[in-house]
PDB file of C-alpha atoms in Angstrom:
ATOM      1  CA  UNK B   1      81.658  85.457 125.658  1.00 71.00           C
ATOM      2  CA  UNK B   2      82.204  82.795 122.786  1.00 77.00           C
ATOM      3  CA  UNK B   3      78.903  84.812 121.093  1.00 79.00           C
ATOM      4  CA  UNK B   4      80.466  88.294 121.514  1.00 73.00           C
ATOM      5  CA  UNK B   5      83.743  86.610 119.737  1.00 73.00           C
ATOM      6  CA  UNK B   6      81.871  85.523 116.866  1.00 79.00           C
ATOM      7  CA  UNK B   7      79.933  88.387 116.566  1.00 74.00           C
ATOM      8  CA  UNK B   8      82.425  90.884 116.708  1.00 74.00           C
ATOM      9  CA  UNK B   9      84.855  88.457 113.922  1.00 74.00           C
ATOM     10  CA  UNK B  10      81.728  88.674 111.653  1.00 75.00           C
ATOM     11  CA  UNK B  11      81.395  92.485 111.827  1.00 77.00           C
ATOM     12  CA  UNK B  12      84.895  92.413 111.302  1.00 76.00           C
ATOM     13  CA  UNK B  13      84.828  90.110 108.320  1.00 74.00           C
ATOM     14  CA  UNK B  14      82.094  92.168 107.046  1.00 75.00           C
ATOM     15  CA  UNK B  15      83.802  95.560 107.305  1.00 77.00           C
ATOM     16  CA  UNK B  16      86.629  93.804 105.410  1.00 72.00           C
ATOM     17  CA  UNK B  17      84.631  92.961 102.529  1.00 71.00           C
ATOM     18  CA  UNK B  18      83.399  96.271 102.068  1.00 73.00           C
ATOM     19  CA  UNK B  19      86.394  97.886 102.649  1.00 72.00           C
ATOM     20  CA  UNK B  20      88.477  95.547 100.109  1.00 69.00           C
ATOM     21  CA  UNK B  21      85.372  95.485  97.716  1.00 69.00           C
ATOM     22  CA  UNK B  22      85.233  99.073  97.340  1.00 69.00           C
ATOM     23  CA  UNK B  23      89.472  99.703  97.228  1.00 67.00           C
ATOM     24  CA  UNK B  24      89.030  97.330  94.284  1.00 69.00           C
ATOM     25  CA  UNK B  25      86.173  99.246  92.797  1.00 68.00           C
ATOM     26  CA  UNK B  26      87.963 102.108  93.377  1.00 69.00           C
ATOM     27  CA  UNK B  27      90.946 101.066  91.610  1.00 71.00           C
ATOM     28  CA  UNK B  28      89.040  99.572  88.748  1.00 69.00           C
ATOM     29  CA  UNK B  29      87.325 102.708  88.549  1.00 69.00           C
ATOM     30  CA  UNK B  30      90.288 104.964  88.238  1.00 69.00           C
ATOM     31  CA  UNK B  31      92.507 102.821  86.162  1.00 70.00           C
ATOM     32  CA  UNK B  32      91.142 103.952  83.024  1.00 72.00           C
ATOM     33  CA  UNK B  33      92.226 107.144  83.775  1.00 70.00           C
ATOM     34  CA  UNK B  34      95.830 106.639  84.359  1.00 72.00           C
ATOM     35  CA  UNK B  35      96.402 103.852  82.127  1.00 76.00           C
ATOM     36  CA  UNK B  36      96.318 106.178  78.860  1.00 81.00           C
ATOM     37  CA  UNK B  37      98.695 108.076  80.789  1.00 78.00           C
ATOM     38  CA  UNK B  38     100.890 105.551  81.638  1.00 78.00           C
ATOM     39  CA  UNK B  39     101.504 104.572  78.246  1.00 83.00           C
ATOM     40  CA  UNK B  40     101.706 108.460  77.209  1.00 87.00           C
ATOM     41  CA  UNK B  41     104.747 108.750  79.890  1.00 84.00           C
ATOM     42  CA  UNK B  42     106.685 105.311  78.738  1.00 83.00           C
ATOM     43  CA  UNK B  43     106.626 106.522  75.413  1.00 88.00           C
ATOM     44  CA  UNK B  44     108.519 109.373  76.163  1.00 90.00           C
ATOM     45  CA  UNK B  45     111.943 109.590  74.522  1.00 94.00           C
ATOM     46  CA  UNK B  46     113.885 110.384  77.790  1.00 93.00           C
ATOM     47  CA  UNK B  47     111.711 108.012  79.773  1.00 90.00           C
ATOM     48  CA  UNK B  48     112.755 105.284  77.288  1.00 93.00           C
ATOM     49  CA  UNK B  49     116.394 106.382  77.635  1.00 95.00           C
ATOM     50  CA  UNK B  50     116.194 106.433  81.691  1.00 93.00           C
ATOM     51  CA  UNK B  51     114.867 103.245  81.574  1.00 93.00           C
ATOM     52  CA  UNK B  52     117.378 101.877  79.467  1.00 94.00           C
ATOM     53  CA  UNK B  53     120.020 103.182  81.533  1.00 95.00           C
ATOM     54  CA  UNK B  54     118.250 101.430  84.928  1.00 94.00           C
ATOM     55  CA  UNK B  55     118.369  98.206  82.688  1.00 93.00           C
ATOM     56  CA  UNK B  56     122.085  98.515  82.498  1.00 95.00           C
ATOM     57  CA  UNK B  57     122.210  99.161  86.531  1.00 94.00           C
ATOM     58  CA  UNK B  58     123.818  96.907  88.862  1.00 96.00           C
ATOM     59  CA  UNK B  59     120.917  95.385  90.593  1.00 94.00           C
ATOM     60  CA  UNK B  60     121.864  97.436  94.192  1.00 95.00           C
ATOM     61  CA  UNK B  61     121.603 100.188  92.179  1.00 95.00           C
ATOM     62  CA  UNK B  62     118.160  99.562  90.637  1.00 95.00           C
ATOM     63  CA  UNK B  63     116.772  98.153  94.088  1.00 94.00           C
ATOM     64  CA  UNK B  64     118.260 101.414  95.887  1.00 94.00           C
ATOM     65  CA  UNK B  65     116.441 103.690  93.126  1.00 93.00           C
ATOM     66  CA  UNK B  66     113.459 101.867  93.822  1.00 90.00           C
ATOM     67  CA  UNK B  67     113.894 103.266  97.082  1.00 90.00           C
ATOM     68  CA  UNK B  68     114.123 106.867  96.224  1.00 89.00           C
ATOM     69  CA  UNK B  69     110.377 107.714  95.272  1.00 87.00           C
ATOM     70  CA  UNK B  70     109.107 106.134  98.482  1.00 82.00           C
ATOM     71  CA  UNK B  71     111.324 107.770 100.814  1.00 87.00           C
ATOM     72  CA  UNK B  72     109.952 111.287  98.882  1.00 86.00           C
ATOM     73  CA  UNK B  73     106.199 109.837  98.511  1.00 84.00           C
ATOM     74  CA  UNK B  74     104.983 108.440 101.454  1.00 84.00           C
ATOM     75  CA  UNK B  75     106.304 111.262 104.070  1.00 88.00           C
ATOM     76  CA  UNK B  76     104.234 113.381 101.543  1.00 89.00           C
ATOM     77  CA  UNK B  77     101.309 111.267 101.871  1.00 87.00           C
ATOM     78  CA  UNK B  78     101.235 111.126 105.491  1.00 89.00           C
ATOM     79  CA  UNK B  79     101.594 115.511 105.324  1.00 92.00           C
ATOM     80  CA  UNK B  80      98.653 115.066 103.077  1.00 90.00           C
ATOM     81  CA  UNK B  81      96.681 113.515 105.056  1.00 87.00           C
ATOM     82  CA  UNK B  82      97.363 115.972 108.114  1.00 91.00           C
ATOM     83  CA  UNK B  83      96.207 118.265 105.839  1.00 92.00           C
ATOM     84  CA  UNK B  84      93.443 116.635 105.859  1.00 90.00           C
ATOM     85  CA  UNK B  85      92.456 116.490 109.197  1.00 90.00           C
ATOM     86  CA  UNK B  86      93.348 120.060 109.696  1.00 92.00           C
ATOM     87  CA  UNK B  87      90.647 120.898 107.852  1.00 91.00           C
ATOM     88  CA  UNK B  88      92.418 121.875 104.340  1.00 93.00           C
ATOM     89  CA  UNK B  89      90.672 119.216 102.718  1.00 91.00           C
ATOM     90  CA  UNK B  90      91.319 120.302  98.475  1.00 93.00           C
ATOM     91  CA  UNK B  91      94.918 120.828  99.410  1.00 93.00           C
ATOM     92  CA  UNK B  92      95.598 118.130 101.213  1.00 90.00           C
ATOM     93  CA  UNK B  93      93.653 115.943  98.632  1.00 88.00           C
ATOM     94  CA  UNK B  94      95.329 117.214  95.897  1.00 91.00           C
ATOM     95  CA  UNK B  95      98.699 116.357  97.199  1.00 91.00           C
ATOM     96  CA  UNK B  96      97.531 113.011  98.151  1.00 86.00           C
ATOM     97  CA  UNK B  97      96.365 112.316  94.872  1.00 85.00           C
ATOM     98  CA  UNK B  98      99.657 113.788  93.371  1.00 86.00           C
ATOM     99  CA  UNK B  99     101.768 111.984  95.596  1.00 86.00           C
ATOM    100  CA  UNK B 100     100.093 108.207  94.994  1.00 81.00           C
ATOM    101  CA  UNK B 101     100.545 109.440  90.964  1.00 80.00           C
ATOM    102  CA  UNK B 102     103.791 110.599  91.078  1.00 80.00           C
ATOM    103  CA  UNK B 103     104.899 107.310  93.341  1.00 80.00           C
ATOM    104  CA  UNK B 104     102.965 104.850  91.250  1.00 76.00           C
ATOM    105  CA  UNK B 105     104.056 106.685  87.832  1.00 81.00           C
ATOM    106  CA  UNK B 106     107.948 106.217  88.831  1.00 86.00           C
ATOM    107  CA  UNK B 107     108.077 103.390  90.975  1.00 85.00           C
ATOM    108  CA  UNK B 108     106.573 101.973  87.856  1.00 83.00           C
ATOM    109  CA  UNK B 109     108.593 102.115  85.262  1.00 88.00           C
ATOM    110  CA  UNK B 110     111.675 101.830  87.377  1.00 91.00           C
ATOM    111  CA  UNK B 111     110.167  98.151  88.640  1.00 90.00           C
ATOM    112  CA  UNK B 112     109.919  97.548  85.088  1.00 90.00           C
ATOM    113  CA  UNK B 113     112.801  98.933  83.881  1.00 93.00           C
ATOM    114  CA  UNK B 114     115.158  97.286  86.053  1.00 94.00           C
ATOM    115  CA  UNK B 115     112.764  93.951  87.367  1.00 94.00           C
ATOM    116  CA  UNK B 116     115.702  91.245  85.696  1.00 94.00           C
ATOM    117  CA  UNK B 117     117.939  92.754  88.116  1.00 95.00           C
ATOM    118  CA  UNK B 118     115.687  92.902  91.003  1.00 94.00           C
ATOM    119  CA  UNK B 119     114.122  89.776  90.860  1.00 94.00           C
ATOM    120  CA  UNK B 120     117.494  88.418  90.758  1.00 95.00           C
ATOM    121  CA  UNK B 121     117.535  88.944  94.533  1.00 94.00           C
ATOM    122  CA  UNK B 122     115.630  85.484  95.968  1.00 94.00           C
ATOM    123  CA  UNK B 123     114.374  87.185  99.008  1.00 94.00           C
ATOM    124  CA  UNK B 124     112.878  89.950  96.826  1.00 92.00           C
ATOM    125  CA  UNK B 125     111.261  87.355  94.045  1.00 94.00           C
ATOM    126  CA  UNK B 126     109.753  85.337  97.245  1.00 96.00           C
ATOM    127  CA  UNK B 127     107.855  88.330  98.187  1.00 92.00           C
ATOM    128  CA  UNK B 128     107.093  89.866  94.823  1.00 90.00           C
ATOM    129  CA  UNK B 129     105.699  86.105  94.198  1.00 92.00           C
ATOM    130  CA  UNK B 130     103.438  85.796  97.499  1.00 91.00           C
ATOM    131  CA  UNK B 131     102.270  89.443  97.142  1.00 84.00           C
ATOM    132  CA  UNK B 132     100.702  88.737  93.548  1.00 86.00           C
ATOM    133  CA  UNK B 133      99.207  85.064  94.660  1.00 90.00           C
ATOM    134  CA  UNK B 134      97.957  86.985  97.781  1.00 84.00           C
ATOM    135  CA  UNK B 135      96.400  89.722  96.058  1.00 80.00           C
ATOM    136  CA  UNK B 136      94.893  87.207  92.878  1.00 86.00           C
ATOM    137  CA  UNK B 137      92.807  85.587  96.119  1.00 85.00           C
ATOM    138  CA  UNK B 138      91.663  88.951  97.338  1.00 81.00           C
ATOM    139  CA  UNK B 139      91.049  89.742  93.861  1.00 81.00           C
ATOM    140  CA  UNK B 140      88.622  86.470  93.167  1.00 87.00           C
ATOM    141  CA  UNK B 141      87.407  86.886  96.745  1.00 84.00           C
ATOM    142  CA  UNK B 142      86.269  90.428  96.066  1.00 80.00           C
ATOM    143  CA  UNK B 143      84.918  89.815  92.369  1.00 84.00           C
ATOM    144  CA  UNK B 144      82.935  86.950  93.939  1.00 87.00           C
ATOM    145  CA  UNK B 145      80.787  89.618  97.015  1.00 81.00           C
ATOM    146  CA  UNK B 146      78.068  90.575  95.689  1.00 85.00           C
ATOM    147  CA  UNK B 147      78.672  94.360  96.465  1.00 79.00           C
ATOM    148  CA  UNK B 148      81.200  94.370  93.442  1.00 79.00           C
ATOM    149  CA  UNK B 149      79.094  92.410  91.329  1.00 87.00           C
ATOM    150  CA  UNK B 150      76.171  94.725  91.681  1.00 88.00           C
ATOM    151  CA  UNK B 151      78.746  97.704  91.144  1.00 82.00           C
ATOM    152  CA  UNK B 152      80.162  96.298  87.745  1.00 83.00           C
ATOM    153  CA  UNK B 153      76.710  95.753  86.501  1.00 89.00           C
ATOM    154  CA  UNK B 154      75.798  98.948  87.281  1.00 87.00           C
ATOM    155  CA  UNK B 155      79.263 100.691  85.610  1.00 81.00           C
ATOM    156  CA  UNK B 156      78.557  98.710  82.068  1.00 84.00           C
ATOM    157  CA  UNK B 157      75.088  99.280  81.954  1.00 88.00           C
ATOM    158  CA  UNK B 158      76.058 103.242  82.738  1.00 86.00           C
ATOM    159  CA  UNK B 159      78.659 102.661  79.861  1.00 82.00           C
ATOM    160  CA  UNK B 160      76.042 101.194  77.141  1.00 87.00           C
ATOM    161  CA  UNK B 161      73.689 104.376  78.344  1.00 89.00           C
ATOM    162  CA  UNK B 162      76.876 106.950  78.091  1.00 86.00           C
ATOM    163  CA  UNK B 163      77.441 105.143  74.967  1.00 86.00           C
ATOM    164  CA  UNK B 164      74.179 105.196  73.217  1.00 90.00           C
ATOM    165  CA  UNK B 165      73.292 108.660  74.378  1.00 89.00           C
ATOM    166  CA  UNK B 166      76.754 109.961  72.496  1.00 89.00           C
ATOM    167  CA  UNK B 167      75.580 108.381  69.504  1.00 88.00           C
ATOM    168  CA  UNK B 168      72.718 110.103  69.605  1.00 87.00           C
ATOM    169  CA  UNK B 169      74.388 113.377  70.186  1.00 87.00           C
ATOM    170  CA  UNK B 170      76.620 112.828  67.408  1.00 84.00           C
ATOM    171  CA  UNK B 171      73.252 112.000  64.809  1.00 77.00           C
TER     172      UNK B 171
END
């Protein structure tokens, strides 16, 4: 029984690894992508004004339109993925996609806008705290399996290739 235990915990550990390992890649992957626009969308005149204007927010108000993209977002997510399973797999992907944007583009720069006020809240500074210690070990866990390791290799010695094969284009 004690045999099964450890077996099954080890495929479960295993299955972990993966799964973590290739979120991270995953995120890794796509951040270049909306990084660029990230700093295209703060730069924004009337983002920069709305964000000044959270600054000045009462921090109830700030943590309350924190609240307001996930209460939109993640019921739209879930539909999303229903659409998904119904079968209407480039809708349903598209809106998924769309919705994680949309909620990570806003959620964003309010967090940033108005994080003096919100991390005035103890409770809220305690978790904010423990969620980026927990997710710096996941983080050196992951980078550590050699799954990721293999897959960075393999994404900068893709990028020296894409690289050298523009500069020839461009001769």
């Amino acid at each position: 029984m004690r045999r099964l235990a450890r077996a099954l915990g080890g495929a479960a550990l295993g299955l972990l690894r993966v799964l973590a390992t290739l979120l991270i890649l995953l995120d890794e992957a796509v951040r270049p992508l909306y990084r660029p626009l990230l700093r295209w969308i703060s730069g924004l005149q009337i983002v920069r004004r709305v964000e000044a204007w959270i600054g000045a927010l009462p921090r109830l108000a700030v943590l309350l339109l924190l609240a307001i993209p996930f209460l939109i977002a993640e019921p739209l997510k879930i539909i999303s993925l229903v659409l998904i399973a119904r079968g209407q797999i480039v809708t349903g992907g598209v809106a998924l996609g769309l919705a994680h944007l949309a909620s990570f583009l806003i959620v964003e720069r309010i967090y940033r806008a108005g994080e003096a006020q919100l991390l005035s809240y103890g409770w809220l500074a305690f978790v904010i705290g423990r969620l980026g210690a927990l997710r710096n070990l996941v983080l050196g866990w992951v980078r550590r399996q050699s799954l990721y390791i293999a897959a960075r290799r393999f994404a900068v010695e893709t990028r020296l290739r894409a690289a050298m094969l523009w500069r020839r284009l461009r001769a």
